């Protein structure tokens, strides 16, 4: 384990699954959080294969060039019931363009060959993973250079079918905390959490309402009192100003729907440089995150 | 030495985590987990409270019109020339289907939990109408999500819901049918967690819904069992019910699970299982996770959910309740399937020989009865759940039969 990974070691200790972060690339997430500290990391979400599997590699590179610190790549699903209209549309564009989980893993593999350090997390719903086979999925994802997995409809109570396979391959299973996660519930969410804790800032779907600064600050403070994992905050973060506000309080800020909207809009207009537009928008987000004053208590 | 263990009861599920064998569970966004745990606790408490049951029973008797009759369909029996066919007349309930049994139970629970807003999804509109009905009766605002395509197909029910004071929201996403309406209702619930109660219409979704809906619908089988004993002095040989999500079927079957009675659920084969245009999750699907539970689903090799097809909008759903998935897996219930054409034939048959226009959903069950009854001896008894009346389907049926109204 590298020094940086040891410094962020709460993650592995809480994983309870000895393998998390022990993949071939080491613990890229822990290294990245340690590397960007004390500022917050910028996490960007796009749907894999949106608007087409052919464009996804260039979009991933554009995200990194624009200043994304961690990538979340959506695994498209026909029925994304936790997502708002933006990401629903992104899922449908990707599926319509013929993306599959196998194609997505090949895209990640290509990305990893060019970029050995930027952490990449797959995010989606559990059914495509079950259809692929949880053990095969974990093996192929680790081999492709994936660092972690977020499955929005797989609460801790149902994770047994998937979690051991991810752990065996050194993949983080990233858990979500929400405004409804009360003190009674939080220990269940944290048991087995690794990589980082994803705080869903508002009760609702992606890309809809936004949380107020005081709510974000209070939520992060409460979570950090219970875990040493980095806390990322997402849902409803659409603009550079909102990203800066969250970045002042959290270890990471997640922007998804706004980027997915931009991709959809650019693709619909027949833009000849979709990745370039993504890069320019992410650069504005990154600049705001980097300039944000630090209000997070150490 | 003790006697051999008697066969364990099949009526004790689900387990503490909401699983029926390998099926069921709670596959939902973390935001909803605390709500489901609260709901589970509130339902357990209500179930144990005699006052809750008494209020529900009173409403079932005086508002719904229960018990529904068990009718010996003598003319149909003569026509088929085999086993005696009994119909459980749940189409005579207020609102014209079995759906209201469950809606009343859930809205009493919503009231008990202090919830002030009701949401529901609907396909054909029967569950939407039943939900709008109980919301009107209890004075709670109500939003019904309905696929835009279903709203076109079921315009009279859209009008009924609005007449009852419900807001009907068109769902334009995905295939614009029942599964998309359920996605949208879940999105509403996850956004309005503090005040909203989601009345799910079928015995599917995350735990505790499949068990709760089953319990509220089990009144069908409990009544039918007692009525059959009174009429014939014995249990039926075979129970038959249509299965979409499976609420009327589990309601009929559950009280018979431990009895020596053959149980058959009838799925919608649409244009034929081999055509790919059907809604037969067990006969033509495989296990996966959708809408909060693990069950049999219509899906492609990559785990993407496929659109279902049935002439019956109430069966037009790519999944099935998890208890049915389990009953299939252990072999206790057999799942057959019936095509659109066979269901239409049965729809017309019952109208002609018994003067009863069935909904297209139970017409599927009837089509199966029409296949098997002639092969059974005249001393044998079939009990079929006639779970809805056909008024809502006359436009669909007329269209399919080439009649313009």
GROMACS .gro file of N, CA, C and O in nm, chain A residues 81, chain B residues 28 32 35-36 39 102-103 105-107 109-111 113 115-123 127-128 131 134 140-146 171 178-202 204-206 208-210 212-213 216 291-292 317:
model
  292
   81UNK      N    1  -3.491   0.433  -1.246
   81UNK     CA    2  -3.597   0.497  -1.169
   81UNK      C    3  -3.548   0.594  -1.062
   81UNK      O    4  -3.630   0.665  -1.005
  326UNK      N    5  -3.406  -0.094  -0.372
  326UNK     CA    6  -3.448   0.045  -0.394
  326UNK      C    7  -3.334   0.140  -0.361
  326UNK      O    8  -3.237   0.102  -0.296
  330UNK      N    9  -3.519   0.556  -0.010
  330UNK     CA   10  -3.645   0.490   0.021
  330UNK      C   11  -3.634   0.385   0.132
  330UNK      O   12  -3.736   0.344   0.189
  333UNK      N   13  -3.797   0.456   0.462
  333UNK     CA   14  -3.943   0.462   0.447
  333UNK      C   15  -4.003   0.321   0.443
  333UNK      O   16  -4.110   0.296   0.501
  334UNK      N   17  -3.933   0.232   0.372
  334UNK     CA   18  -3.984   0.095   0.364
  334UNK      C   19  -3.976   0.025   0.499
  334UNK      O   20  -4.064  -0.053   0.535
  337UNK      N   21  -4.264   0.158   0.693
  337UNK     CA   22  -4.389   0.101   0.642
  337UNK      C   23  -4.406  -0.041   0.692
  337UNK      O   24  -4.515  -0.081   0.735
  400UNK      N   25  -5.737  -0.404  -0.192
  400UNK     CA   26  -5.603  -0.363  -0.152
  400UNK      C   27  -5.596  -0.213  -0.126
  400UNK      O   28  -5.532  -0.168  -0.030
  401UNK      N   29  -5.662  -0.135  -0.210
  401UNK     CA   30  -5.654   0.012  -0.195
  401UNK      C   31  -5.711   0.055  -0.060
  401UNK      O   32  -5.656   0.145   0.004
  403UNK      N   33  -5.722  -0.122   0.218
  403UNK     CA   34  -5.625  -0.160   0.322
  403UNK      C   35  -5.510  -0.061   0.330
  403UNK      O   36  -5.471  -0.015   0.438
  404UNK      N   37  -5.456  -0.025   0.212
  404UNK     CA   38  -5.340   0.064   0.212
  404UNK      C   39  -5.376   0.206   0.254
  404UNK      O   40  -5.296   0.274   0.320
  405UNK      N   41  -5.494   0.253   0.218
  405UNK     CA   42  -5.524   0.392   0.256
  405UNK      C   43  -5.554   0.400   0.406
  405UNK      O   44  -5.522   0.502   0.470
  407UNK      N   45  -5.392   0.229   0.618
  407UNK     CA   46  -5.256   0.231   0.673
  407UNK      C   47  -5.194   0.370   0.655
  407UNK      O   48  -5.128   0.421   0.747
  408UNK      N   49  -5.217   0.432   0.540
  408UNK     CA   50  -5.165   0.566   0.515
  408UNK      C   51  -5.217   0.664   0.620
  408UNK      O   52  -5.143   0.746   0.676
  409UNK      N   53  -5.346   0.652   0.648
  409UNK     CA   54  -5.410   0.739   0.747
  409UNK      C   55  -5.348   0.715   0.884
  409UNK      O   56  -5.314   0.810   0.956
  411UNK      N   57  -5.056   0.614   0.947
  411UNK     CA   58  -4.918   0.663   0.950
  411UNK      C   59  -4.911   0.816   0.941
  411UNK      O   60  -4.802   0.873   0.939
  413UNK      N   61  -4.990   1.002   0.685
  413UNK     CA   62  -4.955   1.052   0.551
  413UNK      C   63  -5.072   1.134   0.496
  413UNK      O   64  -5.189   1.103   0.523
  414UNK      N   65  -5.039   1.236   0.417
  414UNK     CA   66  -5.143   1.329   0.373
  414UNK      C   67  -5.158   1.338   0.222
  414UNK      O   68  -5.234   1.419   0.171
  415UNK      N   69  -5.081   1.257   0.149
  415UNK     CA   70  -5.086   1.263   0.003
  415UNK      C   71  -5.070   1.121  -0.050
  415UNK      O   72  -4.985   1.046  -0.002
  416UNK      N   73  -5.152   1.087  -0.151
  416UNK     CA   74  -5.152   0.952  -0.207
  416UNK      C   75  -5.101   0.957  -0.351
  416UNK      O   76  -5.140   1.045  -0.428
  417UNK      N   77  -5.014   0.862  -0.385
  417UNK     CA   78  -4.976   0.846  -0.526
  417UNK      C   79  -4.996   0.699  -0.566
  417UNK      O   80  -4.997   0.611  -0.480
  418UNK      N   81  -5.013   0.677  -0.694
  418UNK     CA   82  -5.024   0.540  -0.744
  418UNK      C   83  -4.988   0.539  -0.892
  418UNK      O   84  -4.988   0.643  -0.958
  419UNK      N   85  -4.957   0.418  -0.941
  419UNK     CA   86  -4.936   0.398  -1.084
  419UNK      C   87  -5.055   0.321  -1.136
  419UNK      O   88  -5.122   0.250  -1.061
  420UNK      N   89  -5.083   0.334  -1.262
  420UNK     CA   90  -5.189   0.249  -1.317
  420UNK      C   91  -5.159   0.215  -1.462
  420UNK      O   92  -5.092   0.292  -1.532
  421UNK      N   93  -5.206   0.098  -1.505
  421UNK     CA   94  -5.188   0.056  -1.643
  421UNK      C   95  -5.321   0.075  -1.716
  421UNK      O   96  -5.343   0.175  -1.784
  425UNK      N   97  -5.657   0.008  -1.121
  425UNK     CA   98  -5.597   0.042  -0.992
  425UNK      C   99  -5.601   0.193  -0.969
  425UNK      O  100  -5.622   0.238  -0.856
  426UNK      N  101  -5.586   0.269  -1.075
  426UNK     CA  102  -5.594   0.415  -1.062
  426UNK      C  103  -5.733   0.458  -1.018
  426UNK      O  104  -5.748   0.544  -0.930
  429UNK      N  105  -5.778   0.357  -0.656
  429UNK     CA  106  -5.703   0.446  -0.566
  429UNK      C  107  -5.770   0.583  -0.558
  429UNK      O  108  -5.784   0.639  -0.448
  432UNK      N  109  -6.074   0.555  -0.323
  432UNK     CA  110  -6.051   0.556  -0.177
  432UNK      C  111  -5.992   0.690  -0.132
  432UNK      O  112  -6.019   0.735  -0.020
  438UNK      N  113  -5.814   1.258   0.074
  438UNK     CA  114  -5.671   1.285   0.057
  438UNK      C  115  -5.641   1.320  -0.089
  438UNK      O  116  -5.696   1.257  -0.180
  439UNK      N  117  -5.554   1.420  -0.112
  439UNK     CA  118  -5.516   1.450  -0.250
  439UNK      C  119  -5.442   1.331  -0.311
  439UNK      O  120  -5.369   1.261  -0.242
  440UNK      N  121  -5.460   1.313  -0.441
  440UNK     CA  122  -5.415   1.189  -0.505
  440UNK      C  123  -5.360   1.219  -0.643
  440UNK      O  124  -5.424   1.289  -0.722
  441UNK      N  125  -5.240   1.168  -0.671
  441UNK     CA  126  -5.179   1.181  -0.803
  441UNK      C  127  -5.162   1.041  -0.862
  441UNK      O  128  -5.103   0.953  -0.797
  442UNK      N  129  -5.214   1.021  -0.982
  442UNK     CA  130  -5.203   0.891  -1.049
  442UNK      C  131  -5.109   0.906  -1.169
  442UNK      O  132  -5.131   0.992  -1.255
  443UNK      N  133  -5.007   0.821  -1.175
  443UNK     CA  134  -4.916   0.819  -1.290
  443UNK      C  135  -4.965   0.713  -1.389
  443UNK      O  136  -4.990   0.599  -1.351
  444UNK      N  137  -4.977   0.755  -1.513
  444UNK     CA  138  -5.028   0.664  -1.617
  444UNK      C  139  -4.951   0.690  -1.746
  444UNK      O  140  -4.930   0.805  -1.784
  469UNK      N  141  -4.725   0.993  -1.832
  469UNK     CA  142  -4.584   0.956  -1.830
  469UNK      C  143  -4.538   0.936  -1.974
  469UNK      O  144  -4.588   0.849  -2.045
  476UNK      N  145  -4.731   0.084  -1.830
  476UNK     CA  146  -4.733   0.062  -1.686
  476UNK      C  147  -4.595   0.066  -1.620
  476UNK      O  148  -4.579   0.125  -1.513
  477UNK      N  149  -4.495   0.005  -1.682
  477UNK     CA  150  -4.365   0.002  -1.614
  477UNK      C  151  -4.307   0.142  -1.601
  477UNK      O  152  -4.243   0.174  -1.501
  478UNK      N  153  -4.333   0.225  -1.698
  478UNK     CA  154  -4.283   0.363  -1.693
  478UNK      C  155  -4.362   0.445  -1.591
  478UNK      O  156  -4.306   0.532  -1.523
  479UNK      N  157  -4.492   0.414  -1.579
  479UNK     CA  158  -4.574   0.480  -1.476
  479UNK      C  159  -4.521   0.445  -1.338
  479UNK      O  160  -4.515   0.529  -1.248
  480UNK      N  161  -4.478   0.320  -1.321
  480UNK     CA  162  -4.424   0.278  -1.191
  480UNK      C  163  -4.290   0.346  -1.164
  480UNK      O  164  -4.264   0.390  -1.051
  481UNK      N  165  -4.205   0.359  -1.267
  481UNK     CA  166  -4.080   0.434  -1.250
  481UNK      C  167  -4.110   0.575  -1.202
  481UNK      O  168  -4.043   0.628  -1.112
  482UNK      N  169  -4.209   0.637  -1.264
  482UNK     CA  170  -4.239   0.777  -1.233
  482UNK      C  171  -4.299   0.791  -1.093
  482UNK      O  172  -4.270   0.888  -1.022
  483UNK      N  173  -4.381   0.694  -1.053
  483UNK     CA  174  -4.437   0.697  -0.917
  483UNK      C  175  -4.324   0.682  -0.815
  483UNK      O  176  -4.323   0.750  -0.712
  484UNK      N  177  -4.227   0.595  -0.845
  484UNK     CA  178  -4.112   0.580  -0.754
  484UNK      C  179  -4.032   0.709  -0.747
  484UNK      O  180  -3.982   0.747  -0.640
  485UNK      N  181  -4.019   0.780  -0.860
  485UNK     CA  182  -3.946   0.907  -0.860
  485UNK      C  183  -4.020   1.012  -0.777
  485UNK      O  184  -3.958   1.094  -0.708
  486UNK      N  185  -4.153   1.011  -0.784
  486UNK     CA  186  -4.232   1.102  -0.701
  486UNK      C  187  -4.211   1.069  -0.554
  486UNK      O  188  -4.184   1.158  -0.471
  487UNK      N  189  -4.218   0.940  -0.521
  487UNK     CA  190  -4.209   0.898  -0.380
  487UNK      C  191  -4.073   0.936  -0.321
  487UNK      O  192  -4.063   0.986  -0.208
  488UNK      N  193  -3.967   0.915  -0.399
  488UNK     CA  194  -3.832   0.942  -0.349
  488UNK      C  195  -3.811   1.093  -0.330
  488UNK      O  196  -3.723   1.137  -0.255
  489UNK      N  197  -3.895   1.173  -0.398
  489UNK     CA  198  -3.885   1.319  -0.388
  489UNK      C  199  -3.973   1.374  -0.276
  489UNK      O  200  -3.942   1.477  -0.216
  490UNK      N  201  -4.083   1.305  -0.248
  490UNK     CA  202  -4.179   1.355  -0.149
  490UNK      C  203  -4.191   1.256  -0.033
  490UNK      O  204  -4.298   1.202  -0.005
  491UNK      N  205  -4.078   1.235   0.032
  491UNK     CA  206  -4.069   1.127   0.129
  491UNK      C  207  -4.146   1.154   0.258
  491UNK      O  208  -4.190   1.061   0.326
  492UNK      N  209  -4.166   1.280   0.293
  492UNK     CA  210  -4.221   1.309   0.425
  492UNK      C  211  -4.371   1.283   0.433
  492UNK      O  212  -4.420   1.229   0.531
  493UNK      N  213  -4.447   1.323   0.329
  493UNK     CA  214  -4.592   1.323   0.344
  493UNK      C  215  -4.665   1.221   0.257
  493UNK      O  216  -4.785   1.204   0.268
  494UNK      N  217  -4.591   1.153   0.168
  494UNK     CA  218  -4.659   1.076   0.063
  494UNK      C  219  -4.665   0.926   0.091
  494UNK      O  220  -4.567   0.867   0.134
  495UNK      N  221  -4.780   0.865   0.064
  495UNK     CA  222  -4.796   0.720   0.071
  495UNK      C  223  -4.817   0.669  -0.071
  495UNK      O  224  -4.905   0.717  -0.142
  496UNK      N  225  -4.735   0.571  -0.109
  496UNK     CA  226  -4.745   0.512  -0.243
  496UNK      C  227  -4.830   0.384  -0.235
  496UNK      O  228  -4.789   0.288  -0.171
  497UNK      N  229  -4.947   0.388  -0.295
  497UNK     CA  230  -5.034   0.269  -0.299
  497UNK      C  231  -5.000   0.189  -0.423
  497UNK      O  232  -5.041   0.224  -0.533
  498UNK      N  233  -4.922   0.082  -0.404
  498UNK     CA  234  -4.888  -0.005  -0.517
  498UNK      C  235  -5.005  -0.100  -0.541
  498UNK      O  236  -5.065  -0.151  -0.447
  499UNK      N  237  -5.035  -0.122  -0.669
  499UNK     CA  238  -5.158  -0.193  -0.703
  499UNK      C  239  -5.144  -0.342  -0.718
  499UNK      O  240  -5.243  -0.414  -0.718
  500UNK      N  241  -5.022  -0.391  -0.732
  500UNK     CA  242  -5.009  -0.534  -0.752
  500UNK      C  243  -4.915  -0.593  -0.648
  500UNK      O  244  -4.850  -0.518  -0.573
  502UNK      N  245  -4.632  -0.683  -0.613
  502UNK     CA  246  -4.491  -0.673  -0.651
  502UNK      C  247  -4.434  -0.547  -0.589
  502UNK      O  248  -4.500  -0.482  -0.508
  503UNK      N  249  -4.310  -0.512  -0.625
  503UNK     CA  250  -4.245  -0.397  -0.564
  503UNK      C  251  -4.162  -0.442  -0.445
  503UNK      O  252  -4.151  -0.560  -0.415
  504UNK      N  253  -4.100  -0.344  -0.377
  504UNK     CA  254  -4.014  -0.378  -0.263
  504UNK      C  255  -4.095  -0.427  -0.143
  504UNK      O  256  -4.208  -0.383  -0.123
  506UNK      N  257  -4.239  -0.416   0.211
  506UNK     CA  258  -4.340  -0.519   0.239
  506UNK      C  259  -4.456  -0.523   0.140
  506UNK      O  260  -4.555  -0.591   0.169
  507UNK      N  261  -4.447  -0.452   0.026
  507UNK     CA  262  -4.565  -0.447  -0.061
  507UNK      C  263  -4.617  -0.583  -0.107
  507UNK      O  264  -4.738  -0.608  -0.099
  508UNK      N  265  -4.530  -0.675  -0.157
  508UNK     CA  266  -4.589  -0.801  -0.206
  508UNK      C  267  -4.668  -0.876  -0.099
  508UNK      O  268  -4.774  -0.931  -0.127
  510UNK      N  269  -4.802  -0.737   0.177
  510UNK     CA  270  -4.915  -0.655   0.220
  510UNK      C  271  -5.031  -0.664   0.120
  510UNK      O  272  -5.146  -0.683   0.158
  511UNK      N  273  -4.999  -0.651  -0.008
  511UNK     CA  274  -5.103  -0.659  -0.111
  511UNK      C  275  -5.166  -0.798  -0.109
  511UNK      O  276  -5.288  -0.812  -0.118
  514UNK      N  277  -5.409  -0.823   0.179
  514UNK     CA  278  -5.535  -0.752   0.156
  514UNK      C  279  -5.621  -0.822   0.049
  514UNK      O  280  -5.742  -0.811   0.050
  589UNK      N  281  -3.805  -0.254  -1.021
  589UNK     CA  282  -3.908  -0.199  -0.934
  589UNK      C  283  -3.901  -0.254  -0.792
  589UNK      O  284  -4.003  -0.283  -0.729
  590UNK      N  285  -3.779  -0.269  -0.743
  590UNK     CA  286  -3.763  -0.300  -0.601
  590UNK      C  287  -3.765  -0.445  -0.563
  590UNK      O  288  -3.748  -0.478  -0.446
  615UNK      N  289  -4.736  -0.598  -1.837
  615UNK     CA  290  -4.627  -0.562  -1.745
  615UNK      C  291  -4.517  -0.666  -1.759
  615UNK      O  292  -4.547  -0.786  -1.767
   0.00000   0.00000   0.00000
